Coordinates of C-alpha atoms and ligand atoms in Angstrom, one line a residue:
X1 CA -12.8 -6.5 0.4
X2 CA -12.6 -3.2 -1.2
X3 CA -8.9 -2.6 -3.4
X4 CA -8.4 0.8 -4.6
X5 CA -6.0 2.1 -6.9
X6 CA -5.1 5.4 -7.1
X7 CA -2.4 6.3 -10.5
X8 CA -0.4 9.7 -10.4
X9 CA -0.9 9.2 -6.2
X10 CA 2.1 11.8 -5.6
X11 CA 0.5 14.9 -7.4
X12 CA -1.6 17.8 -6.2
X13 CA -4.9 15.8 -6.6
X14 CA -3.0 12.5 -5.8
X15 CA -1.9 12.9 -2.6
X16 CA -4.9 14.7 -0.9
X17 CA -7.0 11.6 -2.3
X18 CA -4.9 8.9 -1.0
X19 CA -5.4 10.9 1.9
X20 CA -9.4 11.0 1.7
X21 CA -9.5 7.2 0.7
X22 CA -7.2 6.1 3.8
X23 CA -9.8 7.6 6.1
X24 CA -12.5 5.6 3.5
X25 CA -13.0 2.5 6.3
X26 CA -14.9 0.7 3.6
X27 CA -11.5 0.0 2.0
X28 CA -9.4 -2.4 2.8
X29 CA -6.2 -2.4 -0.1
X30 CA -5.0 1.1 -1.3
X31 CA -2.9 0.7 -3.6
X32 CA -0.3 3.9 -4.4
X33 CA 1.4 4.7 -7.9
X34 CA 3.2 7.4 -9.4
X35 CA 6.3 7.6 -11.4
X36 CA 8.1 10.0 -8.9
X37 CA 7.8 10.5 -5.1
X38 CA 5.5 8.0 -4.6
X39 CA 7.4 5.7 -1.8
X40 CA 7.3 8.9 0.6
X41 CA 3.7 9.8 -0.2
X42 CA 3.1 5.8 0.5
X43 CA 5.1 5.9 4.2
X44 CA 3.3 8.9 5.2
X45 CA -0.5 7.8 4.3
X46 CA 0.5 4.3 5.4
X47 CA 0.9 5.7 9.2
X48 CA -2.6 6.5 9.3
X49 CA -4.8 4.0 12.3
X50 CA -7.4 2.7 9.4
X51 CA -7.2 -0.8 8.9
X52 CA -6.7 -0.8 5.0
X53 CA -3.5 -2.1 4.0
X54 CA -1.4 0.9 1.9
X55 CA 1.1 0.1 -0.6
X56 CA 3.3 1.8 -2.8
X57 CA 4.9 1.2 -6.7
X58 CA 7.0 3.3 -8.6
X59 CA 7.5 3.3 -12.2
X60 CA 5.8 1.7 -15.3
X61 CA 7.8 -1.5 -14.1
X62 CA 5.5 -1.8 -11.2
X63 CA 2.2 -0.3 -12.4
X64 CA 0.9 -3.8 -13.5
X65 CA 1.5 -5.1 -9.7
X66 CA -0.2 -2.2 -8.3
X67 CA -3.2 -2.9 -10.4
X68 CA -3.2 -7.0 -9.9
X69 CA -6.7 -7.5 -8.1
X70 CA -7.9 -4.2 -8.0
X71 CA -11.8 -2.8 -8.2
X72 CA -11.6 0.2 -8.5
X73 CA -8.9 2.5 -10.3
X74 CA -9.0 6.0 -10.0
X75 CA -6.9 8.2 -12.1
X76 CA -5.5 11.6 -11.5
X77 CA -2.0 11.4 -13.3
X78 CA -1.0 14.2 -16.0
X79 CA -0.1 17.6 -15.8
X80 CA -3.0 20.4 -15.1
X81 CA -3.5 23.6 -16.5
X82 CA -2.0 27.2 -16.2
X83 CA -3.3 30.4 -16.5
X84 CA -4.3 31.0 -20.1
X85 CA -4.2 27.2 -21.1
X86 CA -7.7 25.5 -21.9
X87 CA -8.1 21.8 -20.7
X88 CA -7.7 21.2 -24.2
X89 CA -4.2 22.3 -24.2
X90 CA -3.8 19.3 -21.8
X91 CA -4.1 17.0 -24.6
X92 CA -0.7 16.0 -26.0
X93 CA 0.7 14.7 -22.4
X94 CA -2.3 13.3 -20.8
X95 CA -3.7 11.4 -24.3
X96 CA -0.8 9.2 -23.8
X97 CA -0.5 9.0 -20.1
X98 CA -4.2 7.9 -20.1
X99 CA -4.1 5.8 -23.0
X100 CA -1.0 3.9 -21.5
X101 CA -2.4 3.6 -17.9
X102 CA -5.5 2.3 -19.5
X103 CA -3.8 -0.6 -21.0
X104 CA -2.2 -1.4 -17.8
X105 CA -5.7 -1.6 -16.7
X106 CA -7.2 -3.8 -19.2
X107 CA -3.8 -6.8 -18.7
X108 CA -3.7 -6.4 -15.2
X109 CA -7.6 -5.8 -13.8
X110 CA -9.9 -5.9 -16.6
X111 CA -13.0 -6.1 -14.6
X112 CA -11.9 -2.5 -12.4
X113 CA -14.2 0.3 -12.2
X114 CA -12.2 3.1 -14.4
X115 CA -12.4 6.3 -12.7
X116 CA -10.8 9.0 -14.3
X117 CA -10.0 12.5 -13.7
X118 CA -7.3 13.6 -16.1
X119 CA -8.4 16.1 -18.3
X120 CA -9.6 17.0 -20.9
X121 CA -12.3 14.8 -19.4
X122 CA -14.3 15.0 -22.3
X123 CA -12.0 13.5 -24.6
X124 CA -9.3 11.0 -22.0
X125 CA -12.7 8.8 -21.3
X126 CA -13.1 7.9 -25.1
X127 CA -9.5 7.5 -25.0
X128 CA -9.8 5.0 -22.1
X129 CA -12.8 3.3 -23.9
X130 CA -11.2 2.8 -27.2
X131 CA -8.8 0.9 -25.3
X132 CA -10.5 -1.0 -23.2
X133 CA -12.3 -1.8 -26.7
X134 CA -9.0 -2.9 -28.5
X135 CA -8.2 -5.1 -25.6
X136 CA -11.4 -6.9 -25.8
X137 CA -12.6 -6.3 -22.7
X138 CA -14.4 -3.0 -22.7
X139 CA -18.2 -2.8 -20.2
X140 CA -19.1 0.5 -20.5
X141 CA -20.5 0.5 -17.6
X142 CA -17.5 0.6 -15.2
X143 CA -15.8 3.4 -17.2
X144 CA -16.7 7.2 -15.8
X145 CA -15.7 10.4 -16.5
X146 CA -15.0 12.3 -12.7
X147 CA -17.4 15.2 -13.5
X148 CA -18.0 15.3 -9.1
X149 CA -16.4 18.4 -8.6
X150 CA -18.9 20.5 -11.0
X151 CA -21.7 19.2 -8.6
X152 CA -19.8 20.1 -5.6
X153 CA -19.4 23.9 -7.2
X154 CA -22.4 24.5 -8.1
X155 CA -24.5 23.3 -4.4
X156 CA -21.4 25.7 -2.8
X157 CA -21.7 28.4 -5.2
X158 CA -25.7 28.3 -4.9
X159 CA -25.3 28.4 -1.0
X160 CA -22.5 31.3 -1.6
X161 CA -26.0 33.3 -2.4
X162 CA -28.5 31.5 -0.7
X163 CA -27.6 30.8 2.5
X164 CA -30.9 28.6 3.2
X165 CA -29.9 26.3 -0.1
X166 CA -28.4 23.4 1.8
X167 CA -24.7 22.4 0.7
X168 CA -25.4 18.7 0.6
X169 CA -27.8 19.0 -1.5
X170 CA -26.8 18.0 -5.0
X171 CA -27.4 19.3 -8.3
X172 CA -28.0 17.8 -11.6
X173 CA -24.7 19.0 -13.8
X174 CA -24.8 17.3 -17.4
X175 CA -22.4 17.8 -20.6
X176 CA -18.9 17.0 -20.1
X177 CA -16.5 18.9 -18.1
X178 CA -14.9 21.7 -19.6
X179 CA -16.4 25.5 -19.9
X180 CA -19.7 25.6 -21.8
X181 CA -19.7 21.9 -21.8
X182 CA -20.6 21.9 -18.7
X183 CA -24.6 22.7 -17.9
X184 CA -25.7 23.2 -14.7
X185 CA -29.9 22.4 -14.4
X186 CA -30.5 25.6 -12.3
X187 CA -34.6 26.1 -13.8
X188 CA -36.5 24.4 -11.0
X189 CA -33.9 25.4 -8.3
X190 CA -34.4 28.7 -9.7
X191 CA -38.3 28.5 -8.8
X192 CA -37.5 27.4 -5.8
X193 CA -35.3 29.7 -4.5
X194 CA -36.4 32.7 -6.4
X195 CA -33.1 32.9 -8.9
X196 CA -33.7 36.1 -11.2
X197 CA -32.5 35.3 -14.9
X198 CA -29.2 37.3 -14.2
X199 CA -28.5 35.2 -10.9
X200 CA -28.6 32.3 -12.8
X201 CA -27.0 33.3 -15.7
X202 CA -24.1 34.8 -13.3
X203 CA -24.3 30.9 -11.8
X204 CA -24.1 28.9 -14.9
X205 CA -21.0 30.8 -15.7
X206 CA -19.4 30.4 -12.6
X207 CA -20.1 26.7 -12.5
X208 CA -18.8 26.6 -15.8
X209 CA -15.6 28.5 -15.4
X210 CA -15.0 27.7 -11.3
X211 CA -11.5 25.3 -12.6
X212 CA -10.5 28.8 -14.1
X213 CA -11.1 30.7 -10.9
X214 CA -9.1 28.3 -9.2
X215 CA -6.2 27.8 -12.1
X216 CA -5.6 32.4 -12.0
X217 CA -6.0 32.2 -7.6
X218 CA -2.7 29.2 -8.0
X219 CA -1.1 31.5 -10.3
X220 CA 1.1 29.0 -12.4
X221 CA 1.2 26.3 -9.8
X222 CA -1.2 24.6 -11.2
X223 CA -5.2 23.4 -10.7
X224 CA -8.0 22.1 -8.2
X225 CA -6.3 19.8 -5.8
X226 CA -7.7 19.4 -2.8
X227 CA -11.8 20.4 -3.9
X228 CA -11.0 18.0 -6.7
X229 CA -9.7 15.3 -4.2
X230 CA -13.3 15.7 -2.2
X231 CA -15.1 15.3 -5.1
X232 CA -12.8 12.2 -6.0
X233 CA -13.4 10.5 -2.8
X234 CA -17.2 11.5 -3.4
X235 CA -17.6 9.9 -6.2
X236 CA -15.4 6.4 -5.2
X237 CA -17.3 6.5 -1.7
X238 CA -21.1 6.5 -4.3
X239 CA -19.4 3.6 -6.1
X240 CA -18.1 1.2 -3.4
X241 CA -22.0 1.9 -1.5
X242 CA -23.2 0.6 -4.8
X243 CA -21.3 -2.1 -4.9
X244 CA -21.8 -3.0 -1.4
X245 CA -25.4 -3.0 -2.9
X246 CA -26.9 0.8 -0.9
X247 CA -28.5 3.0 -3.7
X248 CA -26.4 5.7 -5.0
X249 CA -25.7 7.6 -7.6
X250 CA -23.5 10.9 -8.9
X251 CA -23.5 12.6 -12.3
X252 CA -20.8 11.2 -14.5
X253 CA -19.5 11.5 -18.2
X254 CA -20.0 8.5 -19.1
X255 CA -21.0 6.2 -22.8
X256 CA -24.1 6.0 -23.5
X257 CA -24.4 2.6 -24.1
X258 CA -23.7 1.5 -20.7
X259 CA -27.3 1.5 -20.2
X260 CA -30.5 1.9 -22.6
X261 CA -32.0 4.2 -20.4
X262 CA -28.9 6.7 -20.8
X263 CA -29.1 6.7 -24.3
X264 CA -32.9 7.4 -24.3
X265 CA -32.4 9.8 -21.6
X266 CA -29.9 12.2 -23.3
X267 CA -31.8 11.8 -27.0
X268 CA -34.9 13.1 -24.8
X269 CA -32.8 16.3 -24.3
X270 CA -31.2 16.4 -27.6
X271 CA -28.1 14.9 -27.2
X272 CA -27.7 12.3 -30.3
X273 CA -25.0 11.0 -32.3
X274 CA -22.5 11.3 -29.1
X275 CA -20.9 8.4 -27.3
X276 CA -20.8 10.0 -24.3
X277 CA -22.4 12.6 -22.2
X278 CA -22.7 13.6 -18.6
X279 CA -26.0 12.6 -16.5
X280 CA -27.3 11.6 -13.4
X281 CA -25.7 8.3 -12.8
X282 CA -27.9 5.2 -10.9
X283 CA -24.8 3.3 -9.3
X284 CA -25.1 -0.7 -9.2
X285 CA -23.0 -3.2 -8.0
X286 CA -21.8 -3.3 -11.7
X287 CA -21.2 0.1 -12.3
X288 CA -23.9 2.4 -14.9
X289 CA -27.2 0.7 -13.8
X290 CA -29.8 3.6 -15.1
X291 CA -30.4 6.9 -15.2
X292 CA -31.1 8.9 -11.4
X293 CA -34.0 11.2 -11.0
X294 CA -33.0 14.4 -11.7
X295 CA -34.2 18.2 -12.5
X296 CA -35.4 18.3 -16.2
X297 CA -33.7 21.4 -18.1
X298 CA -35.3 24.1 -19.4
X299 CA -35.8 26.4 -22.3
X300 CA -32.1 28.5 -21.7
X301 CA -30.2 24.8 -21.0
X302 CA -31.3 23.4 -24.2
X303 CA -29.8 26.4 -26.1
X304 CA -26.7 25.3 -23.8
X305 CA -27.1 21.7 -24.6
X306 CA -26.9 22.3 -28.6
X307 CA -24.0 24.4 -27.6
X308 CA -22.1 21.2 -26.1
X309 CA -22.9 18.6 -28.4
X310 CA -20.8 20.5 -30.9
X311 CA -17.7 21.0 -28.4
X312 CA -18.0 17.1 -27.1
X313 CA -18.5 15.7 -30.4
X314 CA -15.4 17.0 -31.3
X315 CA -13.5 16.3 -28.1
X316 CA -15.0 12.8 -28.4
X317 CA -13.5 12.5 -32.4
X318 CA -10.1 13.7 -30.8
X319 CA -9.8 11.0 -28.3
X320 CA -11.1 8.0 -30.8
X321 CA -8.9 9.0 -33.1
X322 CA -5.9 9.5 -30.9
X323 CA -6.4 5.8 -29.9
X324 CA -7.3 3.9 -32.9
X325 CA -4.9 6.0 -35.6
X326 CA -2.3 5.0 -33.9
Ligands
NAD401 P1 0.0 17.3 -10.7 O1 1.0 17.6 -11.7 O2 0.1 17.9 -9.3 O3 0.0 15.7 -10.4 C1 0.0 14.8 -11.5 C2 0.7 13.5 -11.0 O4 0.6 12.6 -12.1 C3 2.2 13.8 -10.8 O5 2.5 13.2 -9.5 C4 2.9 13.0 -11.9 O6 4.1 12.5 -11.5 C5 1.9 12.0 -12.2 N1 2.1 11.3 -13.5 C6 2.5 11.9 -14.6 N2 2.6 10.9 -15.6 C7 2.3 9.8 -15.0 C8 2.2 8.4 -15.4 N3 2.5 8.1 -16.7 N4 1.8 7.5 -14.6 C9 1.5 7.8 -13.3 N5 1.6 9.1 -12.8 C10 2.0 10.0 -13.7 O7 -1.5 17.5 -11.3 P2 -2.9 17.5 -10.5 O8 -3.1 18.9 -10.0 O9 -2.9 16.4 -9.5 O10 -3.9 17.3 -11.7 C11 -3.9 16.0 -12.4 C12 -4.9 16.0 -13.5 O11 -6.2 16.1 -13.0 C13 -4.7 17.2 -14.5 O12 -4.9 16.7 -15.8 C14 -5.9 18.1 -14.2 O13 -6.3 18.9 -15.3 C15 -6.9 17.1 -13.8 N6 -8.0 17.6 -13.0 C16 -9.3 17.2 -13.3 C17 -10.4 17.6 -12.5 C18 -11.7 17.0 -12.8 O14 -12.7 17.6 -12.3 N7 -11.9 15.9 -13.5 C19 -10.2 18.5 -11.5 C20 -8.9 19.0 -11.2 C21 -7.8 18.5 -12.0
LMR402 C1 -11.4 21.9 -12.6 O1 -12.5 21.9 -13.0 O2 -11.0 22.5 -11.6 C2 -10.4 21.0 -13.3 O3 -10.9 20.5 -14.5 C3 -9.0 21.6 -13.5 C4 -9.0 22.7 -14.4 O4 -8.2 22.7 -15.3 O5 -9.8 23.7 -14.3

């Protein structure tokens, strides 16, 4: 049995990944919640000849039903960006949609893999830690930071100019997920495929800012939905192989004490006195279970590196402090 639970199911990202997770046959429960227009979004995905069972719940009434027995929740509820805003400016609504969602989580299905793509990334997974810790019943292992859709950029956007890179082929993406907070290992793909220092430079940048590309193209109605709802189902499809005990494994933002090796593997590279931190995930049947192989960064990614640890350190404060000064 696989029960998923998607939270904000009737938004842009929402309903394209109830969508993807339907057609998920490794699933079994899906399990729909929004605070508007969720019933219809429920119907319509329900109709679909996969044999999961769909059902729907509106309203913070219902969310603690919809969670009951769940294994994995995935969160996509809050409001995205428009032109001009940073994921930052996200903050005041989606702290508190987060925070409260979170604590649905830990009374209802403590045990749930937490998978959340709300932004500001960087700072809505502390938020969902701290609460998970003030509940008692915080494993940071099964707590991750959806950083998917920067890997899935940057294998398109390396294909986009060279066309014998192959798009399935991941790349390592480390940080957190917002602007230069986001680092791209591009210095043995660059060997490899002969990137001059301007091509990757041009690269990094467009891996960095591709959510803006996509928030000015949408014009005011909002963010990634349906790229981000790949990378979603991605991710949830890497985590339920893992459980089902296959190896896998995706970069996430994730604390680094879910594993020993993830704290020795980003103070190897410089990162220190963070909680969490992007890397290359191992996936187990409890969640974080080690560090993946991955491409090592180079001289220009550790400038970019020391340039993140500043921003995340203090998205990280923002989020700890939203939760526990309260
Ligand atoms: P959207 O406005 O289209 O949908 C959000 C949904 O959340 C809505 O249906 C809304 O009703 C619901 N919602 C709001 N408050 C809720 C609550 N308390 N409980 C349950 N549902 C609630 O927005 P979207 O385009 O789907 O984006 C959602 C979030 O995902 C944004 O914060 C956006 O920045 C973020 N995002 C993250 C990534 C990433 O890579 N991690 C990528 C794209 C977007
Ligand atoms: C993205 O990377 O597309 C998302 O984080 C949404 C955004 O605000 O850019």
């Amino acid at each position: 049995m696989v029960a998923v639970a998607v939270l904000g199911a009737a938004g842009g990202i929402g309903q394209p990944i109830s969508l993807l997770l339907k057609l998920n046959t490794e699933i079994t429960k899906l399990h729909l919640y929004d605070i508007v227009r969720c019933p219809g979004v429920g119907a319509d995905v329900s109709h679909i000849n996969t044999d999961s069972e769909v059902k729907t719940f509106q309203g913070a009434t219902q969310l603690k039903e919809c969670l009951e027995g769940m294994q994995i929740v995935v969160i996509p509820a809050g409001v995205p960006r428009k032109p001009g805003m940073t994921r930052d400016d996200l903050f005041n609504i989606n702290a508190g949609i987060v925070r409260d969602l979170v604590q649905a989580v830990a009374e209802a299905c403590p045990k749930a893999f937490v998978c959340i793509i709300s932004n500001p990334v960087n700072s809505t997974v502390p938020i969902a830690a701290e609460v998970l810790k003030k509940n008692g019943v915080y494993d940071p292992r099964r707590v991750f930071g959806v950083t998917t859709l920067d890997v899935v950029r940057s294998s398109r956007f390396i294909r986009d100019i060279r066309p014998e890179f192959s798009c399935s082929r991941s790349v390592t993406v480390i940080g957190g997920h917002s602007g230069n907070t986001i680092i791209p290992i591009l210095s043995s793909l660059a060997a490899e495929l002969n990137l001059s220092t301007e091509e990757v430079d041009a690269l990094t940048h467009r891996i960095q800012f591709g959510g803006d590309e996509v928030v000015k193209a949408k014009n005011g109605e909002g963010s990634a939905t349906l790229s981000m709802a790949y990378a979603g189902s991605r991710f949830v499809s890497s985590l339920i192989a893992a459980v089902k005990g296959r190896p896998a494994s995706e970069c996430s933002y994730i604390d680094l004490d879910a594993h020993p090796s993830a704290a020795e593997s980003a103070a190897h590279i410089g990162v220190t006195g963070l909680s969490h931190f992007s890397l290359p995930v191992a996936l187990g049947p409890d969640g974080v279970d080690g560090i993946a192989p991955h491409d090592k960064p180079g001289a220009r990614e550790a400038e970019l590196i020391k340039e993140a640890v500043v921003a995340i350190k203090s998205n990280i404060a923002a989020g700890t402090a939203f939760v526990l000064n309260k």
